[in-house]
Short mmCIF file of N, CA, C and O in Angstrom, two decimals:
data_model
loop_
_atom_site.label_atom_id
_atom_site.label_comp_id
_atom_site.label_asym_id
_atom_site.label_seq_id
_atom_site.Cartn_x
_atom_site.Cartn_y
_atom_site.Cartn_z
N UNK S 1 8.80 -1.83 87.69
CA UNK S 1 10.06 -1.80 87.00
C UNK S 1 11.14 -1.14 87.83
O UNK S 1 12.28 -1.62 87.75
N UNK S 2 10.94 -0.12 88.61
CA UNK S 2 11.59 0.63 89.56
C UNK S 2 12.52 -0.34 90.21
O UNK S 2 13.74 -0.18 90.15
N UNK S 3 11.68 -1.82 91.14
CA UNK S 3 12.45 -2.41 91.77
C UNK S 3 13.81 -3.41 90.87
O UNK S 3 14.86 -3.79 91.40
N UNK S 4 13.63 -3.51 90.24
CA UNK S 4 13.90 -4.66 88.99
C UNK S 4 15.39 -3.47 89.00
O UNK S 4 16.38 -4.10 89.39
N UNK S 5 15.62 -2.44 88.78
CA UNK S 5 16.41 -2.05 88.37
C UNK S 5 17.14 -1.52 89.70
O UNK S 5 18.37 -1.56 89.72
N UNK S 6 16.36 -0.99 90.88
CA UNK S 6 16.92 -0.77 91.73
C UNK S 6 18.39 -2.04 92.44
O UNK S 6 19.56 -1.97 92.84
N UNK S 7 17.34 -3.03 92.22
CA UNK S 7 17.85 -4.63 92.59
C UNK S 7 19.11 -4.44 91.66
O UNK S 7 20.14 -4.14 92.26
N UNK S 8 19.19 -4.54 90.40
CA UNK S 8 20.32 -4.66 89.40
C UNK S 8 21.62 -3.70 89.71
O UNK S 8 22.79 -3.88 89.38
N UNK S 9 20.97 -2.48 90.55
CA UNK S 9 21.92 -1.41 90.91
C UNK S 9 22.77 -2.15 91.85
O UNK S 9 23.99 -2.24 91.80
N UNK S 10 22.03 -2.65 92.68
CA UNK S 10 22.59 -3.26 93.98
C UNK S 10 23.63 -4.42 93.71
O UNK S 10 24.71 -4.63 94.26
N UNK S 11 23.03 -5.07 92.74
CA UNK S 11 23.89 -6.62 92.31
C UNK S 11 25.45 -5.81 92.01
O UNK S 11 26.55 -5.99 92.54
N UNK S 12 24.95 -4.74 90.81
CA UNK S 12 26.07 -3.89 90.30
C UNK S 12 27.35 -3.33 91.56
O UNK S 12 28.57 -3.45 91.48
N UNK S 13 26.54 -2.74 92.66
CA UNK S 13 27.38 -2.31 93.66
C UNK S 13 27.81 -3.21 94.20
O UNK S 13 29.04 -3.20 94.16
N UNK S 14 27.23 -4.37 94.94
CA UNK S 14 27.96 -5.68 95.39
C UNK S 14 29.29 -6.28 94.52
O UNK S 14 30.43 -6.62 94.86
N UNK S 15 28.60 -6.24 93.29
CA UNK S 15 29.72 -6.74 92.08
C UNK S 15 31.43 -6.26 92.39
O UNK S 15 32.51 -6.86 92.42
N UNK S 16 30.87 -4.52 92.62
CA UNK S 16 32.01 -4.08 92.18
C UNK S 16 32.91 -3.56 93.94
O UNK S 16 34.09 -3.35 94.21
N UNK S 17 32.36 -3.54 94.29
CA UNK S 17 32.69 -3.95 96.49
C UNK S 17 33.34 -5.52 96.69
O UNK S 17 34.28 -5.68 97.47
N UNK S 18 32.87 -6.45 96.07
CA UNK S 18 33.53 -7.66 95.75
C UNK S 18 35.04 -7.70 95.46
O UNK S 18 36.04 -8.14 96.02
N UNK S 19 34.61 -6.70 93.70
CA UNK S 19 35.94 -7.21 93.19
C UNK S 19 37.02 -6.08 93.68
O UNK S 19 38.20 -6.38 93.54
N UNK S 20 36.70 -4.83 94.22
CA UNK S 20 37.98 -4.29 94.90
C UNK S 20 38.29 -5.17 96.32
O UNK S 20 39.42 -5.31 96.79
N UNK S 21 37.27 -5.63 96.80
CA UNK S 21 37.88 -6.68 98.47
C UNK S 21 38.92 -7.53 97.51
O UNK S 21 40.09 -7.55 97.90
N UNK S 22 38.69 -8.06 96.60
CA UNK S 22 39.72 -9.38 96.03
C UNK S 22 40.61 -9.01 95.86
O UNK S 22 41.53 -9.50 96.51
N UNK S 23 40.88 -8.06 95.01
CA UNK S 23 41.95 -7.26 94.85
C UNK S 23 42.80 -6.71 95.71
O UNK S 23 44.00 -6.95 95.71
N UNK S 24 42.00 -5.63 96.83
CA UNK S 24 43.05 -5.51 98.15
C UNK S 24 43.81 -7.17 98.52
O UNK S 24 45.00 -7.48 98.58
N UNK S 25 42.81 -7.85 98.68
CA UNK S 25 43.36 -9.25 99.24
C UNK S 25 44.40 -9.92 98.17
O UNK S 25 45.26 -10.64 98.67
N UNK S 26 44.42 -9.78 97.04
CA UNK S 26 45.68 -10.24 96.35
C UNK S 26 46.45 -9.26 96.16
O UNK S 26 47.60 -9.70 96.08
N UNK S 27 46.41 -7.84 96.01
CA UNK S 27 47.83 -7.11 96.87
C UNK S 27 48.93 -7.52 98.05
O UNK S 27 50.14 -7.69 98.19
N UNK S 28 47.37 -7.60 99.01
CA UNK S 28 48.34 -7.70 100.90
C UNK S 28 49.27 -9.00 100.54
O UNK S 28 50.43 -9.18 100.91
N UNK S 29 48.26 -10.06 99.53
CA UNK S 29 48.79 -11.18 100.11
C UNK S 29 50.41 -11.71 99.37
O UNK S 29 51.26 -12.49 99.80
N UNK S 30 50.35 -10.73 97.83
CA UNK S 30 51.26 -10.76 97.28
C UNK S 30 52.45 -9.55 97.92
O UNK S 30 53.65 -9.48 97.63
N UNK S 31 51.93 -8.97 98.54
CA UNK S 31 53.01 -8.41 99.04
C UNK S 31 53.71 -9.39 100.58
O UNK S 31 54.93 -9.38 100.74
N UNK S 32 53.21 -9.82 101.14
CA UNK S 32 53.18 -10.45 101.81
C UNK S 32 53.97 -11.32 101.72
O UNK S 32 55.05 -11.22 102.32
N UNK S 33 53.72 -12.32 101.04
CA UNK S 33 54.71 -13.42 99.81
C UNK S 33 56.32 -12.94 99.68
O UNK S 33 57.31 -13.45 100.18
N UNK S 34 56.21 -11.89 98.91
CA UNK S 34 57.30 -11.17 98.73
C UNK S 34 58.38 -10.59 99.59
O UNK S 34 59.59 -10.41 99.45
N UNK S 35 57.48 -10.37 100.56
CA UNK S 35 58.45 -9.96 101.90
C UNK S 35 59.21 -11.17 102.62
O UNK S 35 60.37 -11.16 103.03
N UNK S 36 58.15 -12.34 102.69
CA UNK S 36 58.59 -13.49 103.02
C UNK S 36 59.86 -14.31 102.43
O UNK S 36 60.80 -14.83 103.02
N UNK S 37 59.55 -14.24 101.11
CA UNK S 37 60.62 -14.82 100.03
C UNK S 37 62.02 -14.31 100.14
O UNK S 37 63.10 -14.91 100.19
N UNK S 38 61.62 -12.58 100.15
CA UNK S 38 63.38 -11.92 100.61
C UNK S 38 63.63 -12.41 102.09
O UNK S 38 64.65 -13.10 102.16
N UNK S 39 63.08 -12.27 103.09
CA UNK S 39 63.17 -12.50 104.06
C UNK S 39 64.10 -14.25 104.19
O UNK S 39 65.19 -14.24 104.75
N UNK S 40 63.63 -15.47 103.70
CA UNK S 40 63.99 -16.54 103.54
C UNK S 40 65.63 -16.28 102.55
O UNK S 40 66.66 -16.91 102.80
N UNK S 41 65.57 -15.74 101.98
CA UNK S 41 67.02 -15.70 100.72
C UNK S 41 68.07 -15.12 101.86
O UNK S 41 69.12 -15.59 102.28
N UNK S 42 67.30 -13.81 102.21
CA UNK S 42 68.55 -13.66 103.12
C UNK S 42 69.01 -14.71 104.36
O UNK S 42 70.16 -15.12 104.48
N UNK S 43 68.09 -15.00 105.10
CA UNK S 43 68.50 -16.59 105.61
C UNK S 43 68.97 -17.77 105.38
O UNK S 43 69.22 -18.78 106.02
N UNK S 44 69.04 -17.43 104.40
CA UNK S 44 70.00 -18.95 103.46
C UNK S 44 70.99 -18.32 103.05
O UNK S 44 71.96 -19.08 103.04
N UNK S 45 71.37 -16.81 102.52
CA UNK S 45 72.35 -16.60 102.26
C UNK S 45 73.19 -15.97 103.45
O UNK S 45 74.38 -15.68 103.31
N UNK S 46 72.62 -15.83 104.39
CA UNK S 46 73.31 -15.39 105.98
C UNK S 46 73.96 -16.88 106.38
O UNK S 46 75.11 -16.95 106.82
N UNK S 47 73.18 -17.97 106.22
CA UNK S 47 73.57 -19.19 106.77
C UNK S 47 74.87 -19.68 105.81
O UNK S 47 75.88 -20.18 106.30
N UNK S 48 74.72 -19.52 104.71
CA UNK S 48 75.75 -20.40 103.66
C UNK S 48 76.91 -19.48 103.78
O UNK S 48 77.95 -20.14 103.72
N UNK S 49 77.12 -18.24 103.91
CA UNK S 49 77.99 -17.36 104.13
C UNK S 49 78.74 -17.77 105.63
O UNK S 49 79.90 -18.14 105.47
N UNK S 50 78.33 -17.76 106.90
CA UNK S 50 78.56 -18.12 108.09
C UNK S 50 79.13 -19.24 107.78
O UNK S 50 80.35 -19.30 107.92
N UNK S 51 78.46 -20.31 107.32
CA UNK S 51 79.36 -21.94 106.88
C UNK S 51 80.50 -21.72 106.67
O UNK S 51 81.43 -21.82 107.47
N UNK S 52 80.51 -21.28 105.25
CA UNK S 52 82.06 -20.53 104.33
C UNK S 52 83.00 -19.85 105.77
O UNK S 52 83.70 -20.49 106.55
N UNK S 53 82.82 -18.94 105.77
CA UNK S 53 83.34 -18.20 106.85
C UNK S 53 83.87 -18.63 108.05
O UNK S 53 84.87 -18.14 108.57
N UNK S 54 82.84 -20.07 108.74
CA UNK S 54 83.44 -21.14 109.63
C UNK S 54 84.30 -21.84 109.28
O UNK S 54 85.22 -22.00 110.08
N UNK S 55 84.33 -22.31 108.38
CA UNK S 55 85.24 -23.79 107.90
C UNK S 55 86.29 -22.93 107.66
O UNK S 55 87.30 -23.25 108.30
N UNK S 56 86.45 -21.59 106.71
CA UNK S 56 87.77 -21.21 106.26
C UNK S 56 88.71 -20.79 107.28
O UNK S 56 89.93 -20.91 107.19
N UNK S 57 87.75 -20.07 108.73
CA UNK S 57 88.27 -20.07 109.35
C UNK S 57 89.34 -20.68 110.24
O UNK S 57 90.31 -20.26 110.87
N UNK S 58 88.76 -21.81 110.02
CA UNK S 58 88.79 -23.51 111.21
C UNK S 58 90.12 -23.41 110.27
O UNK S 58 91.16 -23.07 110.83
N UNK S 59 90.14 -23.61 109.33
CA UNK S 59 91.44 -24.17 108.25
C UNK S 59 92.32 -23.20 108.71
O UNK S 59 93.10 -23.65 109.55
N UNK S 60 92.45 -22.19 108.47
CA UNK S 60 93.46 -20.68 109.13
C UNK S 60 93.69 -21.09 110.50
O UNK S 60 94.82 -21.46 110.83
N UNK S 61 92.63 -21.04 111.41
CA UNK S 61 93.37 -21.35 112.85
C UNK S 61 94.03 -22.49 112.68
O UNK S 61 95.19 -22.07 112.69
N UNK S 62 94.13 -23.85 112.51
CA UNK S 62 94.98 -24.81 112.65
C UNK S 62 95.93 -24.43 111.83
O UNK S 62 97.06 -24.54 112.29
N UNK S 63 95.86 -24.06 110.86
CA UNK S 63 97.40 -24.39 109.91
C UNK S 63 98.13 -23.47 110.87
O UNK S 63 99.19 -23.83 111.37
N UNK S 64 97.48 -22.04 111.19
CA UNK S 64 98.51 -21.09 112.19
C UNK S 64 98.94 -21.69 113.54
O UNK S 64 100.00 -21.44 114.10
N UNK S 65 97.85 -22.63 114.06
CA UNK S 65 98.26 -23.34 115.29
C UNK S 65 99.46 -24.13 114.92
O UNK S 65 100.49 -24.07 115.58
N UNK S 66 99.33 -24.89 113.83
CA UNK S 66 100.55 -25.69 113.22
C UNK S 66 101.64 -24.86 113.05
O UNK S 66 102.59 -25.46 113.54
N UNK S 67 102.13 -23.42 112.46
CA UNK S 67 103.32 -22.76 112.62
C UNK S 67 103.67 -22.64 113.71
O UNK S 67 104.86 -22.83 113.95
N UNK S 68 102.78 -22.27 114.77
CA UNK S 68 103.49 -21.99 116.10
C UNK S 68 103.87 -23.10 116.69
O UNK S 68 104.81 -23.04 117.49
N UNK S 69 103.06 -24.68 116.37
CA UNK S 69 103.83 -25.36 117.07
C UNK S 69 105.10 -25.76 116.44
O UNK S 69 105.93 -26.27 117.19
N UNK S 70 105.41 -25.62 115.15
CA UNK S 70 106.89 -25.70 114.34
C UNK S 70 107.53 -24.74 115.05
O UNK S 70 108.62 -25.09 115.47
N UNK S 71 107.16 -23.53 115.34
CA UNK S 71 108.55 -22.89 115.80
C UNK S 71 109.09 -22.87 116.65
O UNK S 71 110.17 -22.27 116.69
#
């Protein structure tokens, strides 16, 4: 009977060595995720900002190129 239960201890410890590995591993990986996701937003919102910022520009330099050549 000794072994029978020794064995069950073991299943028990494997069990529970298992489910903290899973767990670390859906932490890292959700953190991971997360870092990625901000990481991407700010790249789309760095890029769509730069756009804005180009074109309005482009519009300002010519119309000002256009006063100076009126005057």
């Amino acid at each position: 009977m000794a072994d029978l239960w020794e064995e069950l201890d073991d299943l028990e410890y494997d069990r529970k060595i298992a489910e903290r590995n899973w767990n670390k591993l859906q932490d890292t990986h959700s953190v991971v995720g997360f870092k990625e996701g901000v990481s991407e937003a700010k790249e789309l919102s760095l890029q769509k900002g730069f756009n804005q910022g180009f074109n309005e520009g482009a519009l300002v330099g010519i119309e000002i190129g256009r006063l100076i050549g009126i005057s």
